[in-house]
Structure formats: structure tokens, C-alpha cells
Amino acid sequence: MRRLRGPLAGTLMAAALLTGCALDSVERPGEKAAERVRSDGSAGERGAGAQPYRRWGLEAPLPPAPKPAVRPPAARAAGPALPPVVRHIRTSDKVVFLTYDDGAEKDPRFVDMVRELRLPVSMFLTDSVVGPGYGHFARLRSVGASIQNHTLDHPALRGLPYAGQRAEICGQQNKLNSRFGVRPRLFRPPYGTYDTTTLRAAADCGIAAVVLWRASMEGTELTFTHGESRLRAGDIVSVASREATGPTLVERTARLLREVQGRGLTVGRLEDYL
Ligand SMILES: [Zn+2]
């Protein structure tokens, strides 16, 4: 996303959990027994593993996201219309959207977390950051995360000529298509900076929406770019990349989820709304 340090520290984005995902919560051997003992009898109702939220530091399960009332349009064809720029989704559904950028952090525990909590997160990937690490994101995708576009090389696009912007966006569309067999519909410009040329290039690369954020989880603090300083329904949240000595991606996500729950919200699938 915005801040880049060292080789690259961006923000990871959230991906979306496939609603119909048939994967059940999975535990490692040896954890089942502990979970059963700890879970005051209620775990038996749905079998071991019915309360994976406890393992991730939550005090209550995340309610499943509601089905959005209106289906999003089908993938749009490349064309002259400019895609919308969104940082917040207008909805009365009690959901926020978790987005992660760049692809620098490849913590296998985050895959476990997404799977067990069925988190519909969106990952906006930059090719030069992911490097040879696409396998990690294939695993994330297999447990419900969505993969979206965050350029090939993470330049600040604003002010660059059309050809360069188009190469960054279309190039990553092609890369992700070859890696995952899908062409992303969503694009996040590095650092959140863009201009009309960016939107034109994104449209020509088949992007349906340019996604920014209203809230950002940096370290353990939630900050807001616009409007009131608390999470509300429809907020798009960017989970920033790790500080050198800061809490891990899993810890930051758990912290954010507790904040989400404290507001009576749950996590929605961004792609269901755009
Ligand atoms: Zn970034």
C-alpha cells in the first residue's frame, strides 16, 4: 500500500472467503483434545473444532457474512468507462472488508487463520514483492481468499504516462492469470495514489473497481482516512504490513477482528459488493 520500507513493506489486503467453501475447520493433531477439554462441553455439540475462534484470540465466533441483496455485475469488458474508486461500500449489512497488500508476509499461520475462521479476505498482490512466493497465495486462495491486482513493481502511478501505468496494471493481470487462472476485477494503486490516467489504464486492463480504504490497521492501531473514527458497516479496512518488530499479521488481524466484533460487525466478502 502506502508505506514501503526495506525491500518493500506494503499492506496486505484481505481476500474473500468463498461462501460455499466446504472446508471444515481443521486442527492439528493434538489440538483437538485440548480444545475439547477447554470448551466447557459446548464443543461437543458440533464436534471438535467447532470453536476455532478461541484459538485465534476471539471470545465469540464471527457470524457468517450476510448474502448481499444485489448481486454484483459480471466482470466487465475492457472499455472506455472509468471504474469507480471506492474506499467504503454503501450497505446496511453489518460487515466490513479486510484487505491486505503487496504480498510480503507469507506466514502459514495466516492461512490457518483464514481457513479456520472462514475469513473472506482480499489479497492485493505486487509481483515483485511476492517473488517466488505465489504458492503461499495459492494456498490462501484455496481456503477462500481472493487474489487482486496491486501492480507488477509497486510504483506510485500518479503522473506516469499511460503506457507505463497500463504496463504495470495489465502486466500484473497477466501474471495473476497465468498463476491462478483468473483475471482480477479489483485493483489497488500502490500508496493509494492515482490519477485519471490510472483509471483509464485500469479500465483498459479489465478492472471493474479501484479499491482504496477508509480504515487502516497499522501496528495495533486503527486509523481512518475520512469521516468518523470508528468502524462502521461497509468500511474497507487495509491491514498494513508488519513493522520490523511489530505484531505479526495473525496478531494484527486478531486485534482487528476483536474491534470488528466489538462494533457488532462481521467480515464480508468485498467481491460480493463490487
Ligand atoms: Zn502496496
Short mmCIF file of N, CA, C and O in Angstrom, two decimals, residues 56-60 62 94 96 98 214-217 220-224 228-233 235 237 251-267:
data_model
loop_
_atom_site.label_atom_id
_atom_site.label_comp_id
_atom_site.label_asym_id
_atom_site.label_seq_id
_atom_site.Cartn_x
_atom_site.Cartn_y
_atom_site.Cartn_z
N TRP A 56 -7.75 -18.31 17.99
CA TRP A 56 -7.26 -17.09 17.37
C TRP A 56 -7.54 -15.86 18.23
O TRP A 56 -7.53 -14.73 17.74
N GLY A 57 -7.83 -16.11 19.49
CA GLY A 57 -7.92 -14.99 20.42
C GLY A 57 -9.25 -14.27 20.41
O GLY A 57 -9.36 -13.16 20.92
N LEU A 58 -10.28 -14.89 19.85
CA LEU A 58 -11.60 -14.28 19.85
C LEU A 58 -12.46 -14.91 20.94
O LEU A 58 -12.29 -16.08 21.28
N GLU A 59 -13.36 -14.13 21.47
CA GLU A 59 -14.20 -14.64 22.54
C GLU A 59 -15.53 -15.15 22.03
O GLU A 59 -16.31 -15.76 22.77
N ALA A 60 -15.82 -14.89 20.79
CA ALA A 60 -17.07 -15.38 20.19
C ALA A 60 -16.82 -15.64 18.72
O ALA A 60 -15.91 -15.05 18.12
N LEU A 62 -17.17 -15.45 14.71
CA LEU A 62 -17.58 -14.40 13.77
C LEU A 62 -18.84 -14.89 13.06
O LEU A 62 -18.83 -15.96 12.46
N LYS A 94 -24.15 -5.58 8.14
CA LYS A 94 -23.22 -5.31 9.24
C LYS A 94 -21.86 -5.95 8.96
O LYS A 94 -21.42 -6.87 9.66
N VAL A 96 -17.64 -5.39 7.46
CA VAL A 96 -16.50 -4.63 6.97
C VAL A 96 -15.69 -5.59 6.09
O VAL A 96 -15.95 -6.79 6.08
N LEU A 98 -11.85 -6.90 4.79
CA LEU A 98 -10.44 -6.95 5.16
C LEU A 98 -9.58 -7.10 3.91
O LEU A 98 -9.76 -8.06 3.14
N ARG A 214 -10.97 3.06 3.89
CA ARG A 214 -11.31 4.14 4.83
C ARG A 214 -10.59 3.96 6.15
O ARG A 214 -10.31 4.92 6.86
N ALA A 215 -10.31 2.73 6.48
CA ALA A 215 -9.63 2.43 7.74
C ALA A 215 -8.36 1.64 7.47
O ALA A 215 -8.30 0.86 6.51
N SER A 216 -7.38 1.86 8.31
CA SER A 216 -6.12 1.15 8.16
C SER A 216 -5.66 0.64 9.52
O SER A 216 -5.65 1.37 10.51
N MET A 217 -5.29 -0.63 9.55
CA MET A 217 -4.78 -1.22 10.78
C MET A 217 -3.26 -1.17 10.71
O MET A 217 -2.64 -1.91 9.97
N THR A 220 -1.06 -1.98 16.00
CA THR A 220 -2.30 -2.40 16.64
C THR A 220 -3.31 -1.26 16.68
O THR A 220 -4.29 -1.31 17.42
N GLU A 221 -3.05 -0.24 15.90
CA GLU A 221 -3.93 0.93 15.90
C GLU A 221 -4.73 1.02 14.62
O GLU A 221 -4.20 0.83 13.53
N LEU A 222 -5.99 1.33 14.78
CA LEU A 222 -6.86 1.53 13.65
C LEU A 222 -6.93 3.03 13.37
O LEU A 222 -7.26 3.82 14.26
N THR A 223 -6.59 3.43 12.15
CA THR A 223 -6.67 4.84 11.79
C THR A 223 -7.63 5.01 10.62
O THR A 223 -7.87 4.06 9.86
N PHE A 224 -8.16 6.21 10.47
CA PHE A 224 -9.21 6.44 9.48
C PHE A 224 -8.80 7.59 8.57
O PHE A 224 -8.29 8.61 9.02
N GLU A 228 -15.90 9.51 10.38
CA GLU A 228 -15.81 9.23 11.81
C GLU A 228 -14.77 8.16 12.12
O GLU A 228 -14.52 7.26 11.33
N SER A 229 -14.19 8.30 13.32
CA SER A 229 -13.06 7.45 13.69
C SER A 229 -13.50 6.20 14.42
O SER A 229 -13.05 5.91 15.53
N ARG A 230 -14.39 5.50 13.80
CA ARG A 230 -14.75 4.17 14.31
C ARG A 230 -15.25 3.35 13.14
O ARG A 230 -15.73 3.90 12.14
N LEU A 231 -15.12 2.05 13.28
CA LEU A 231 -15.57 1.18 12.19
C LEU A 231 -17.07 1.27 12.03
O LEU A 231 -17.82 1.30 13.01
N ARG A 232 -17.51 1.32 10.78
CA ARG A 232 -18.95 1.24 10.54
C ARG A 232 -19.21 0.34 9.34
O ARG A 232 -18.29 0.00 8.59
N ALA A 233 -20.46 -0.06 9.21
CA ALA A 233 -20.82 -1.01 8.17
C ALA A 233 -20.36 -0.51 6.81
O ALA A 233 -20.56 0.65 6.46
N ASP A 235 -17.20 -0.43 5.74
CA ASP A 235 -15.82 0.05 5.70
C ASP A 235 -14.89 -0.97 5.04
O ASP A 235 -14.97 -2.17 5.29
N VAL A 237 -11.13 -2.02 5.12
CA VAL A 237 -10.01 -1.89 6.05
C VAL A 237 -8.75 -2.45 5.39
O VAL A 237 -8.75 -3.57 4.88
N GLU A 251 -1.53 -11.65 14.57
CA GLU A 251 -1.87 -10.86 15.76
C GLU A 251 -2.63 -9.59 15.38
O GLU A 251 -3.60 -9.21 16.05
N ARG A 252 -2.18 -8.94 14.32
CA ARG A 252 -2.86 -7.71 13.91
C ARG A 252 -4.28 -8.00 13.42
O ARG A 252 -5.21 -7.25 13.70
N THR A 253 -4.42 -9.12 12.72
CA THR A 253 -5.75 -9.48 12.23
C THR A 253 -6.67 -9.84 13.39
O THR A 253 -7.84 -9.44 13.41
N ALA A 254 -6.14 -10.56 14.37
CA ALA A 254 -6.95 -10.91 15.54
C ALA A 254 -7.40 -9.65 16.28
O ALA A 254 -8.56 -9.53 16.69
N ARG A 255 -6.49 -8.74 16.41
CA ARG A 255 -6.82 -7.47 17.08
C ARG A 255 -7.95 -6.75 16.32
O ARG A 255 -8.90 -6.24 16.90
N LEU A 256 -7.80 -6.71 15.03
CA LEU A 256 -8.81 -6.07 14.19
C LEU A 256 -10.16 -6.79 14.31
O LEU A 256 -11.22 -6.15 14.42
N LEU A 257 -10.12 -8.11 14.32
CA LEU A 257 -11.38 -8.86 14.42
C LEU A 257 -12.09 -8.59 15.74
O LEU A 257 -13.32 -8.51 15.78
N ARG A 258 -11.33 -8.43 16.80
CA ARG A 258 -11.96 -8.11 18.09
C ARG A 258 -12.62 -6.73 18.02
O ARG A 258 -13.71 -6.52 18.56
N GLU A 259 -11.98 -5.81 17.33
CA GLU A 259 -12.56 -4.48 17.13
C GLU A 259 -13.84 -4.58 16.29
O GLU A 259 -14.85 -3.92 16.59
N VAL A 260 -13.78 -5.39 15.26
CA VAL A 260 -14.95 -5.61 14.38
C VAL A 260 -16.11 -6.17 15.21
O VAL A 260 -17.24 -5.68 15.14
N GLN A 261 -15.80 -7.16 16.00
CA GLN A 261 -16.85 -7.77 16.83
C GLN A 261 -17.40 -6.80 17.85
O GLN A 261 -18.59 -6.79 18.14
N GLY A 262 -16.50 -5.99 18.39
CA GLY A 262 -16.93 -5.02 19.39
C GLY A 262 -17.91 -4.00 18.84
O GLY A 262 -18.67 -3.37 19.59
N ARG A 263 -17.91 -3.82 17.54
CA ARG A 263 -18.84 -2.90 16.88
C ARG A 263 -20.08 -3.62 16.36
O ARG A 263 -20.87 -3.04 15.60
N GLY A 264 -20.20 -4.88 16.70
CA GLY A 264 -21.37 -5.63 16.23
C GLY A 264 -21.32 -5.94 14.74
O GLY A 264 -22.35 -6.15 14.10
N LEU A 265 -20.11 -6.00 14.20
CA LEU A 265 -19.94 -6.23 12.77
C LEU A 265 -19.30 -7.59 12.52
O LEU A 265 -18.81 -8.24 13.45
N THR A 266 -19.29 -8.00 11.27
CA THR A 266 -18.54 -9.20 10.89
C THR A 266 -17.79 -8.89 9.60
O THR A 266 -17.76 -7.74 9.15
N VAL A 267 -17.16 -9.90 9.04
CA VAL A 267 -16.33 -9.68 7.84
C VAL A 267 -17.11 -10.13 6.61
O VAL A 267 -17.59 -11.27 6.56
#
